[in-house]
mmCIF file of C-alpha atoms in Angstrom:
data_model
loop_
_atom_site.group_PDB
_atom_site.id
_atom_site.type_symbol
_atom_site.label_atom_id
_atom_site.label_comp_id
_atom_site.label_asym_id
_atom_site.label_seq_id
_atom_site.Cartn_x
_atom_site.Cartn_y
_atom_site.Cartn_z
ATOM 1 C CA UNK A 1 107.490 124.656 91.352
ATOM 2 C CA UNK A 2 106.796 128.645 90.525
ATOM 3 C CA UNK A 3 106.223 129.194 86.806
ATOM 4 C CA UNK A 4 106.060 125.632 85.773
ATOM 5 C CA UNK A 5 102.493 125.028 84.782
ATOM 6 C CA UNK A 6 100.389 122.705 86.802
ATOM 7 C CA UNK A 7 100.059 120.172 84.261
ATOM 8 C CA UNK A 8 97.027 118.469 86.116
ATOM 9 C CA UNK A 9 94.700 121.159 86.382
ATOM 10 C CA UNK A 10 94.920 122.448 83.033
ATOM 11 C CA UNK A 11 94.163 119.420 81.469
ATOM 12 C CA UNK A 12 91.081 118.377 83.812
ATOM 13 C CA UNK A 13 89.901 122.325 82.388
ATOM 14 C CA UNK A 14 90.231 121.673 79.039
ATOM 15 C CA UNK A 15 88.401 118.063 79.716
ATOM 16 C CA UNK A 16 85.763 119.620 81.231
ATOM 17 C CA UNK A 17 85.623 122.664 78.407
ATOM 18 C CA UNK A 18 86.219 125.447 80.848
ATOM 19 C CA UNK A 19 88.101 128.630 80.562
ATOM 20 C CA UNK A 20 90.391 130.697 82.740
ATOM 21 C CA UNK A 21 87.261 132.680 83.006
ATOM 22 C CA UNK A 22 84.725 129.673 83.724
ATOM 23 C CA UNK A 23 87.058 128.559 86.698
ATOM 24 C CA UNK A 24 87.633 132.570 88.043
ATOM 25 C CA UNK A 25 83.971 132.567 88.033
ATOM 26 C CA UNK A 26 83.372 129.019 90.164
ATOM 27 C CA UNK A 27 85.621 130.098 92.609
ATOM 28 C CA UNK A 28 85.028 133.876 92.678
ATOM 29 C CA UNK A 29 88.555 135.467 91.808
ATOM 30 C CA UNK A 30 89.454 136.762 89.125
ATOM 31 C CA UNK A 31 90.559 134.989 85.746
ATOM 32 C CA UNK A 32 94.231 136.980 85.954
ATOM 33 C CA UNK A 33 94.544 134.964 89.922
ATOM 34 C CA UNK A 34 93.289 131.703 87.865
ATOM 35 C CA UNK A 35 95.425 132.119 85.939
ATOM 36 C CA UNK A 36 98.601 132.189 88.015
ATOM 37 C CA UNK A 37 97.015 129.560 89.839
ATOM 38 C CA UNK A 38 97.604 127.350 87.298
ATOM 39 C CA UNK A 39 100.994 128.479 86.068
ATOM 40 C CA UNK A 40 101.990 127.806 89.628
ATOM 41 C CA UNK A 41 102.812 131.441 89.974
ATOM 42 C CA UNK A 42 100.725 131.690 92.907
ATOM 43 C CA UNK A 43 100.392 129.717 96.284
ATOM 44 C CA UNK A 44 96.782 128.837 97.275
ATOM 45 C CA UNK A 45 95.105 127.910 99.982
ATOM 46 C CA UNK A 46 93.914 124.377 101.241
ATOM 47 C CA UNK A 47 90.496 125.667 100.847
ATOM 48 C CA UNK A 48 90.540 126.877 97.427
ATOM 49 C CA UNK A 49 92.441 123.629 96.378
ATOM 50 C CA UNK A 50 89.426 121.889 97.710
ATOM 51 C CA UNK A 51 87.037 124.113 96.028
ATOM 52 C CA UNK A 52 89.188 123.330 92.866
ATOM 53 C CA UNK A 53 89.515 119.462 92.993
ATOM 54 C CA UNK A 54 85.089 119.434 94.215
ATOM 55 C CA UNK A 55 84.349 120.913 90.895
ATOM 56 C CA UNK A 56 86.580 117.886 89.188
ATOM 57 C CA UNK A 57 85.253 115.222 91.573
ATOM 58 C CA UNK A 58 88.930 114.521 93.157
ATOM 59 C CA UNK A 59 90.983 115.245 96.394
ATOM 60 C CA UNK A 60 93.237 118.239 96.177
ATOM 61 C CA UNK A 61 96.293 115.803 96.003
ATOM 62 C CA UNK A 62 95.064 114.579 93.139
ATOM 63 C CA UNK A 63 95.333 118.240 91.480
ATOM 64 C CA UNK A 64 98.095 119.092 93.479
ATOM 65 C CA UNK A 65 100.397 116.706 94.132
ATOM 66 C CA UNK A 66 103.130 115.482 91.993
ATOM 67 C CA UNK A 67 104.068 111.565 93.408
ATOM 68 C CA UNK A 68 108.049 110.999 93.119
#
């Protein structure tokens, strides 16, 4: 859902004590992209959810995927 915060992800960040910037940095974009990454304001792609979930240990549908 665009502009609803992905819940998920910023929580495993804060868990693992990393910043907008730490995570721009892991996946090489920028923190602003990150950012809207996170605040759902921007659609990635299955690769960089996979880069995402390997540096939390999970599967991107872990990250990504809200169950009903």
């Amino acid at each position: 859902m665009k502009g609803k915060e992905n819940v998920k992800l910023k929580n495993l960040r804060i868990q693992y004590g990393y910043t907008y910037q730490d995570m721009a940095d892991k996946l090489h974009v920028s923190k602003a992209f990150y950012w809207q990454v996170e605040h759902n304001n921007r659609r990635i792609l299955y690769h960089l959810a996979k880069q995402i979930a390997e540096i939390f240990e999970l599967r991107p549908d872990d990250i990504f995927y809200d169950e009903f």
